[in-house]
Short mmCIF file of C-alpha atoms and ligand atoms in Angstrom, two decimals:
data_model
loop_
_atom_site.label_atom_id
_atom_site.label_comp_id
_atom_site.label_asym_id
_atom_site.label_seq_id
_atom_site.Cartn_x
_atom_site.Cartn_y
_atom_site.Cartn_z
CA UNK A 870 -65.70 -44.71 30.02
CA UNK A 871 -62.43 -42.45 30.24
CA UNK A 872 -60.95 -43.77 27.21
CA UNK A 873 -64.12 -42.71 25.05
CA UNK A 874 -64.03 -40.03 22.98
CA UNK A 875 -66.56 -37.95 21.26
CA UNK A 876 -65.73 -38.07 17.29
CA UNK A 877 -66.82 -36.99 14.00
CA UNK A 878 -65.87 -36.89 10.36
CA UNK A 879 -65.88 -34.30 8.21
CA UNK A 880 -63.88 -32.25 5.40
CA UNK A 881 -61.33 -29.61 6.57
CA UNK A 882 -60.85 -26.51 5.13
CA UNK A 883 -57.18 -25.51 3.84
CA UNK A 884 -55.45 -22.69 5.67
CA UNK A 885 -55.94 -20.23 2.53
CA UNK A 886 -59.96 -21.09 2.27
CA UNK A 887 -59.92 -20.76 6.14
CA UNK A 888 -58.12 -16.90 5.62
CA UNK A 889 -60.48 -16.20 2.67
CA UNK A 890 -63.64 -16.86 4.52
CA UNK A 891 -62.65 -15.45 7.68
CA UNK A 892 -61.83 -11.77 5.64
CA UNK A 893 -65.48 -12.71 3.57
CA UNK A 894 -67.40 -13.06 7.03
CA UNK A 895 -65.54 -9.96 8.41
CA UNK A 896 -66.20 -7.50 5.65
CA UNK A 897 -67.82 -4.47 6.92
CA UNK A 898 -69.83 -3.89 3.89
CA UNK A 899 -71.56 -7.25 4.80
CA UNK A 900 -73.89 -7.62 7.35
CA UNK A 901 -72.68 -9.03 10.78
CA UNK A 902 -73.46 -12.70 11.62
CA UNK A 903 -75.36 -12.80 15.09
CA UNK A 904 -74.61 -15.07 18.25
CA UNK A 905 -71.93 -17.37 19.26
CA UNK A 906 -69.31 -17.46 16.62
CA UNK A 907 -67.58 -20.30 15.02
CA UNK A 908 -63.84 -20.11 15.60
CA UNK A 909 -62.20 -20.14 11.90
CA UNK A 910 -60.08 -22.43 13.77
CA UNK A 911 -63.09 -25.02 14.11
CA UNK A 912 -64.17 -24.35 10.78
CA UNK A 913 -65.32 -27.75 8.88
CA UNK A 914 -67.78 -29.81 7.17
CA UNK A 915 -69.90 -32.69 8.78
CA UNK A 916 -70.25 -35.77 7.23
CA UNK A 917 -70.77 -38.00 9.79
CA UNK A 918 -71.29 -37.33 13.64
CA UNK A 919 -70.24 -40.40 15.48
CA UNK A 920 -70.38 -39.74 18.99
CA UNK A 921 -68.89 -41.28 21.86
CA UNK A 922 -66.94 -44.20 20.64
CA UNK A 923 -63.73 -46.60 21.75
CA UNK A 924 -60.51 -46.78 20.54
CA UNK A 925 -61.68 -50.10 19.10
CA UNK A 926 -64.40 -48.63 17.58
CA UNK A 927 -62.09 -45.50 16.28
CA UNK A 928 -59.77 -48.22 14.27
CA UNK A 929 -62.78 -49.85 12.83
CA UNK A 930 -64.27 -46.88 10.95
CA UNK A 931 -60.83 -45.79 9.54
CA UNK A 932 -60.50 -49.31 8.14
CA UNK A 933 -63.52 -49.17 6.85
CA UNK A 934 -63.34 -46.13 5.37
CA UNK A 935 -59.85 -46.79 3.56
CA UNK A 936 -62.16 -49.82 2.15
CA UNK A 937 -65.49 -47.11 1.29
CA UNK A 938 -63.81 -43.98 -0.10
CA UNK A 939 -63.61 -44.83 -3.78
CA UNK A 940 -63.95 -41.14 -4.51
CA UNK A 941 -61.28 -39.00 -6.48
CA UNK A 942 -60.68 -35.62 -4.81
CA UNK A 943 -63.19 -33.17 -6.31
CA UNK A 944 -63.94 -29.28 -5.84
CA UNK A 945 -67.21 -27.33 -4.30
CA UNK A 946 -68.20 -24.11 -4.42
CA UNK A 947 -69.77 -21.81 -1.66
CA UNK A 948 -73.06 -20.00 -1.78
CA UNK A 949 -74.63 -17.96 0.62
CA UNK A 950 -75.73 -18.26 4.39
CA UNK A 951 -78.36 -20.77 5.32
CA UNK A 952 -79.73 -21.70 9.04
CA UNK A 953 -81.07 -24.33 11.01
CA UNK A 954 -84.06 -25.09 11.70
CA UNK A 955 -85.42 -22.49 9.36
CA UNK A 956 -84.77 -19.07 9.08
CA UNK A 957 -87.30 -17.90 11.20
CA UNK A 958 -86.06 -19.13 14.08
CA UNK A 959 -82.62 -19.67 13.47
CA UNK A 960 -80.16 -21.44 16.00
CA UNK A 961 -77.42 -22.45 13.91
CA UNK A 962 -76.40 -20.00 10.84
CA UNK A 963 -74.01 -21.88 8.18
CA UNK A 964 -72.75 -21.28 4.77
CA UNK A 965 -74.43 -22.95 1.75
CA UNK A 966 -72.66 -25.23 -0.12
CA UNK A 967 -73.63 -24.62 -3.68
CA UNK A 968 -70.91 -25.83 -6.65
CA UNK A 969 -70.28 -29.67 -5.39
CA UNK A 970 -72.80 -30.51 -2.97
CA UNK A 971 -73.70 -33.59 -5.03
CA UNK A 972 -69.93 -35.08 -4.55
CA UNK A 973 -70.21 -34.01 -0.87
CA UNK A 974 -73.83 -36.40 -0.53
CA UNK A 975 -72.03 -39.25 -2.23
CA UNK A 976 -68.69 -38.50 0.19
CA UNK A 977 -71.16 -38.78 3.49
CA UNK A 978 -73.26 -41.82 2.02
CA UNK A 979 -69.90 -43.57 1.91
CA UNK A 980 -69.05 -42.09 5.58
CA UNK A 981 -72.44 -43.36 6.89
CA UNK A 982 -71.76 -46.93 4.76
CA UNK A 983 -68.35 -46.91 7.18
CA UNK A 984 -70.01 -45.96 10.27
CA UNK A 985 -72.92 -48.72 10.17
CA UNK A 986 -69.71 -51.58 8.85
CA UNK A 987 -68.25 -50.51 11.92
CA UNK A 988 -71.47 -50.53 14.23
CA UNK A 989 -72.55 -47.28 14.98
CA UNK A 990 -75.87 -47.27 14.85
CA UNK A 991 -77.52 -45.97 10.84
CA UNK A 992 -78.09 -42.10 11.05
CA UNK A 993 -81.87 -41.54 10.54
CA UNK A 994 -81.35 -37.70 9.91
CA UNK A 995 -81.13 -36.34 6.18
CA UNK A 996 -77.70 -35.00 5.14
CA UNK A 997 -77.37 -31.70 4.47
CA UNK A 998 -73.90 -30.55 3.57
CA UNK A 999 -73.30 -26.98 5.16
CA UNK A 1000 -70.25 -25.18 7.41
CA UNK A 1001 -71.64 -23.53 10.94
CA UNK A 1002 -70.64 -20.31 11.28
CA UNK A 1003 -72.92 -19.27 14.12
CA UNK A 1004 -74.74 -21.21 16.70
CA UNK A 1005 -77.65 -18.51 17.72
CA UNK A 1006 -79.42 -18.66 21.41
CA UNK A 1007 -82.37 -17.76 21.95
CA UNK A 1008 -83.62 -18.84 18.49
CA UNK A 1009 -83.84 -15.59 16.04
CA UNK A 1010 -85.57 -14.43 12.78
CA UNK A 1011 -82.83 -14.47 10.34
CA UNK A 1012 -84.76 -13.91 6.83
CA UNK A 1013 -83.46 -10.72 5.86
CA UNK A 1014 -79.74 -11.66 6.91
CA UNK A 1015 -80.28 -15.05 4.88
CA UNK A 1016 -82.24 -12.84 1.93
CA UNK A 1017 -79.07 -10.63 1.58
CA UNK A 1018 -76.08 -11.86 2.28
CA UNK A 1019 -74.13 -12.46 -0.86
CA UNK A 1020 -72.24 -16.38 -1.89
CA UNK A 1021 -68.94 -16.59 -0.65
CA UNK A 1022 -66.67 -16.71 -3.71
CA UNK A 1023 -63.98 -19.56 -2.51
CA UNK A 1024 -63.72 -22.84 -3.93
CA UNK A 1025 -62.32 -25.73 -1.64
CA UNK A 1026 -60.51 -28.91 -3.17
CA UNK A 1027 -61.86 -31.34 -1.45
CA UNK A 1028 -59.26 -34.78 -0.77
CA UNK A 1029 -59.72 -36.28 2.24
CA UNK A 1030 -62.26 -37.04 5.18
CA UNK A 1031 -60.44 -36.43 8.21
CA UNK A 1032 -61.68 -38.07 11.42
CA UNK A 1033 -62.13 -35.29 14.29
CA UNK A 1034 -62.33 -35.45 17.95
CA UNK A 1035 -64.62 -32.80 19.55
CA UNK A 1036 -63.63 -31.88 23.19
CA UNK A 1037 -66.04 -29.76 24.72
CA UNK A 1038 -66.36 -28.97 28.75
CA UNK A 1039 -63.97 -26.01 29.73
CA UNK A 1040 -66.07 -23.40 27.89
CA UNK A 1041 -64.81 -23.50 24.28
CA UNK A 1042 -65.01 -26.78 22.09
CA UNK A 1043 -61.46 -27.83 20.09
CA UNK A 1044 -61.75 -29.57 17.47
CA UNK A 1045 -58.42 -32.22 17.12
CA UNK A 1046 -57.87 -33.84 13.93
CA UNK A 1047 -56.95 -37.43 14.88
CA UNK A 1048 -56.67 -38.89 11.32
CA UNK A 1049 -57.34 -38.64 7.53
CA UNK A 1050 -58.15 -41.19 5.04
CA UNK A 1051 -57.52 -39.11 1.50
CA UNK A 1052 -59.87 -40.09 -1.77
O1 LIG B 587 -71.01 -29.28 11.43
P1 LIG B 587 -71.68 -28.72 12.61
O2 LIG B 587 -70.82 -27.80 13.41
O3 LIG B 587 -73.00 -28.13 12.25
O4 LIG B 587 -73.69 -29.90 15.54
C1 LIG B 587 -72.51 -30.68 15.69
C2 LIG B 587 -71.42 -30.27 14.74
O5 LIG B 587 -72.02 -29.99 13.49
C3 LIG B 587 -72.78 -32.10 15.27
O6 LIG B 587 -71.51 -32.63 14.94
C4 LIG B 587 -70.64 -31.57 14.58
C5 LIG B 587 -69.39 -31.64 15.41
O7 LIG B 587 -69.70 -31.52 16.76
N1 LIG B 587 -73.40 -32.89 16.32
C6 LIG B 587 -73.20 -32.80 17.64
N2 LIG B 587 -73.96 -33.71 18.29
C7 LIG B 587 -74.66 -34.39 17.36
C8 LIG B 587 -75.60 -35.44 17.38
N3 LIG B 587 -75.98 -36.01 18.53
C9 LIG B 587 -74.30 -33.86 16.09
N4 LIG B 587 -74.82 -34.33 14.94
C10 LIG B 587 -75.70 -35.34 15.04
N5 LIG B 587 -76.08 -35.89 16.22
#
Protein backbone atom coordinates (compact mmCIF):
# COMPACT_ATOMS: atom_id res chain seq x y z
CA UNK A 1 0.00 0.00 0.00
CA UNK A 2 1.19 3.67 -1.00
CA UNK A 3 0.56 5.09 2.27
CA UNK A 4 3.00 2.47 4.01
CA UNK A 5 6.09 3.36 5.08
CA UNK A 6 9.16 1.56 6.06
CA UNK A 7 10.11 2.71 9.83
CA UNK A 8 12.40 2.22 12.60
CA UNK A 9 13.41 3.51 15.99
CA UNK A 10 16.45 4.31 17.17
CA UNK A 11 18.73 6.98 19.12
CA UNK A 12 20.14 9.95 17.10
CA UNK A 13 23.31 11.26 17.44
CA UNK A 14 23.72 15.17 18.28
CA UNK A 15 25.30 17.32 15.59
CA UNK A 16 28.67 17.71 17.75
CA UNK A 17 28.96 13.64 18.35
CA UNK A 18 28.03 13.38 14.58
CA UNK A 19 31.28 16.07 13.77
CA UNK A 20 33.44 14.22 16.36
CA UNK A 21 33.04 10.83 14.89
CA UNK A 22 33.09 11.81 11.42
CA UNK A 23 36.89 13.64 12.12
CA UNK A 24 37.60 10.09 14.44
CA UNK A 25 36.66 7.83 11.31
CA UNK A 26 38.60 10.21 8.97
CA UNK A 27 41.88 10.39 10.77
CA UNK A 28 44.66 9.40 8.60
CA UNK A 29 46.65 7.88 11.30
CA UNK A 30 43.72 5.34 11.57
CA UNK A 31 43.16 2.76 9.33
CA UNK A 32 40.48 3.28 6.53
CA UNK A 33 37.05 1.60 6.96
CA UNK A 34 36.34 -0.60 3.74
CA UNK A 35 33.07 -0.69 1.49
CA UNK A 36 29.98 1.28 1.26
CA UNK A 37 30.08 4.05 3.74
CA UNK A 38 27.55 5.22 6.16
CA UNK A 39 26.61 8.83 5.49
CA UNK A 40 27.35 10.77 8.97
CA UNK A 41 24.13 12.12 7.92
CA UNK A 42 22.41 8.57 8.50
CA UNK A 43 24.34 8.00 11.45
CA UNK A 44 22.10 6.29 14.37
CA UNK A 45 21.37 3.59 16.70
CA UNK A 46 18.74 0.73 16.16
CA UNK A 47 16.51 -0.17 18.65
CA UNK A 48 13.78 -1.44 16.97
CA UNK A 49 13.31 -2.15 13.12
CA UNK A 50 9.66 -2.02 12.38
CA UNK A 51 9.19 -2.33 8.85
CA UNK A 52 6.51 -1.52 6.62
CA UNK A 53 3.73 -0.18 8.71
CA UNK A 54 0.39 2.26 8.40
CA UNK A 55 -0.20 5.46 9.55
CA UNK A 56 -2.50 3.70 12.03
CA UNK A 57 0.01 1.55 13.02
CA UNK A 58 2.72 4.63 13.18
CA UNK A 59 0.27 6.44 15.94
CA UNK A 60 -0.01 3.29 17.87
CA UNK A 61 3.67 2.71 18.70
CA UNK A 62 4.26 6.43 19.62
CA UNK A 63 1.40 6.07 22.09
CA UNK A 64 2.68 3.31 23.31
CA UNK A 65 5.89 4.32 23.70
CA UNK A 66 4.99 7.72 25.57
CA UNK A 67 3.23 4.92 27.95
CA UNK A 68 6.80 2.40 27.91
CA UNK A 69 9.70 4.88 28.17
CA UNK A 70 10.03 5.23 31.92
CA UNK A 71 13.73 5.81 31.40
CA UNK A 72 15.64 9.08 32.51
CA UNK A 73 18.06 10.28 29.81
CA UNK A 74 21.40 8.56 30.47
CA UNK A 75 25.00 8.68 28.75
CA UNK A 76 27.11 5.81 26.71
CA UNK A 77 30.35 5.61 25.78
CA UNK A 78 31.98 4.35 22.44
CA UNK A 79 34.49 1.58 22.00
CA UNK A 80 35.98 0.31 19.09
CA UNK A 81 34.80 -1.19 15.65
CA UNK A 82 32.86 -4.40 15.63
CA UNK A 83 31.17 -6.29 12.45
CA UNK A 84 28.47 -8.38 11.47
CA UNK A 85 28.31 -11.52 11.12
CA UNK A 86 31.77 -12.02 12.49
CA UNK A 87 34.82 -10.57 11.62
CA UNK A 88 35.85 -12.96 9.27
CA UNK A 89 33.51 -12.32 6.94
CA UNK A 90 32.35 -9.05 7.64
CA UNK A 91 29.33 -7.32 5.80
CA UNK A 92 28.38 -4.70 8.06
CA UNK A 93 31.34 -2.85 10.14
CA UNK A 94 29.86 -0.71 13.23
CA UNK A 95 31.17 0.97 16.23
CA UNK A 96 31.01 -0.75 19.66
CA UNK A 97 29.07 0.62 22.15
CA UNK A 98 30.99 0.16 25.33
CA UNK A 99 30.14 2.80 28.49
CA UNK A 100 26.08 2.41 28.55
CA UNK A 101 25.17 -0.46 26.58
CA UNK A 102 23.22 -1.84 29.55
CA UNK A 103 20.77 1.42 29.54
CA UNK A 104 20.66 1.04 25.72
CA UNK A 105 19.26 -3.04 26.23
CA UNK A 106 16.74 -1.80 28.75
CA UNK A 107 15.84 1.38 26.17
CA UNK A 108 15.15 -1.39 23.18
CA UNK A 109 13.36 -3.98 25.60
CA UNK A 110 10.95 -1.12 26.22
CA UNK A 111 10.93 -0.31 22.26
CA UNK A 112 10.20 -4.00 21.49
CA UNK A 113 7.43 -3.97 24.67
CA UNK A 114 5.84 -0.88 22.33
CA UNK A 115 6.15 -2.57 19.13
CA UNK A 116 4.37 -6.02 20.17
CA UNK A 117 1.38 -3.44 22.31
CA UNK A 118 1.03 -2.07 19.03
CA UNK A 119 1.08 -5.41 16.91
CA UNK A 120 4.09 -5.79 15.15
CA UNK A 121 4.96 -8.99 15.32
CA UNK A 122 7.83 -9.90 18.70
CA UNK A 123 11.45 -9.59 17.24
CA UNK A 124 13.07 -13.07 17.59
CA UNK A 125 16.65 -11.63 16.92
CA UNK A 126 19.02 -10.74 19.99
CA UNK A 127 19.72 -7.01 20.48
CA UNK A 128 22.87 -5.87 20.02
CA UNK A 129 23.35 -2.16 20.43
CA UNK A 130 25.96 -0.91 17.76
CA UNK A 131 26.14 2.24 14.99
CA UNK A 132 26.88 0.94 11.13
CA UNK A 133 29.49 2.62 9.74
CA UNK A 134 30.10 0.38 6.75
CA UNK A 135 27.97 -2.08 4.98
CA UNK A 136 30.85 -4.38 3.17
CA UNK A 137 29.98 -6.47 -0.24
CA UNK A 138 31.37 -9.18 -1.00
CA UNK A 139 31.78 -10.31 2.65
CA UNK A 140 35.58 -9.55 3.89
CA UNK A 141 38.10 -10.64 6.62
CA UNK A 142 38.16 -7.76 8.89
CA UNK A 143 40.25 -9.17 12.05
CA UNK A 144 43.16 -7.09 11.89
CA UNK A 145 41.04 -3.79 11.16
CA UNK A 146 38.71 -4.91 14.19
CA UNK A 147 42.16 -6.01 16.29
CA UNK A 148 43.50 -2.40 15.84
CA UNK A 149 41.41 0.14 15.54
CA UNK A 150 41.37 2.20 18.67
CA UNK A 151 37.63 3.23 20.90
CA UNK A 152 36.23 6.26 19.75
CA UNK A 153 36.52 8.71 22.65
CA UNK A 154 32.87 10.56 22.41
CA UNK A 155 30.24 10.19 24.83
CA UNK A 156 26.53 10.67 23.59
CA UNK A 157 23.64 11.83 26.06
CA UNK A 158 21.21 9.80 25.25
CA UNK A 159 17.20 11.47 25.70
CA UNK A 160 14.99 10.38 23.37
CA UNK A 161 14.00 7.47 20.88
CA UNK A 162 13.16 9.08 17.78
CA UNK A 163 10.94 7.20 15.32
CA UNK A 164 12.70 7.12 11.70
CA UNK A 165 11.45 6.54 8.30
CA UNK A 166 13.94 4.78 5.95
CA UNK A 167 13.39 5.61 2.20
CA UNK A 168 15.45 3.62 0.08
CA UNK A 169 14.98 3.10 -3.97
CA UNK A 170 16.79 6.01 -5.90
CA UNK A 171 20.28 4.75 -5.00
CA UNK A 172 21.01 6.28 -1.57
CA UNK A 173 18.75 5.55 1.58
CA UNK A 174 17.54 8.94 3.75
CA UNK A 175 16.85 8.51 6.80
CA UNK A 176 13.70 11.15 7.96
CA UNK A 177 13.09 11.63 11.50
CA UNK A 178 9.27 11.59 11.76
CA UNK A 179 8.99 11.87 15.61
CA UNK A 180 10.58 11.64 19.11
CA UNK A 181 9.23 10.51 22.31
CA UNK A 182 12.09 11.94 24.96
CA UNK A 183 12.81 9.75 28.41
O1 LIG B 1 21.31 0.18 12.56
P1 LIG B 1 21.62 -0.45 11.27
O2 LIG B 1 22.00 0.52 10.20
O3 LIG B 1 22.60 -1.56 11.43
O4 LIG B 1 20.11 -2.95 8.92
C1 LIG B 1 19.06 -2.00 9.01
C2 LIG B 1 19.46 -0.77 9.76
O5 LIG B 1 20.26 -1.16 10.86
C3 LIG B 1 17.96 -2.55 9.88
O6 LIG B 1 17.26 -1.41 10.35
C4 LIG B 1 18.13 -0.28 10.33
C5 LIG B 1 17.50 0.83 9.55
O7 LIG B 1 17.25 0.42 8.24
N1 LIG B 1 17.06 -3.44 9.16
C6 LIG B 1 16.68 -3.34 7.88
N2 LIG B 1 15.82 -4.35 7.58
C7 LIG B 1 15.67 -5.09 8.69
C8 LIG B 1 14.94 -6.24 9.03
N3 LIG B 1 14.15 -6.86 8.14
C9 LIG B 1 16.46 -4.50 9.71
N4 LIG B 1 16.52 -5.01 10.96
C10 LIG B 1 15.79 -6.10 11.21
N5 LIG B 1 15.01 -6.71 10.29
Amino acid sequence: MSSERRLFLAVALDDDSRHALAAFVSREDLPEIPGRRVPPGNWHITLRFLGRSTQLQQEKVLAELDQELVHDPFLIGFGGLGTFPYPKKATVVWLAVAAGGDDLVDLAVSCERAAVAAGFDPEERPFHPHLSLARVRPAQNLTALVDEYPPFPGRLHVDAVVLYESITGSGTTVYRELDRVGL
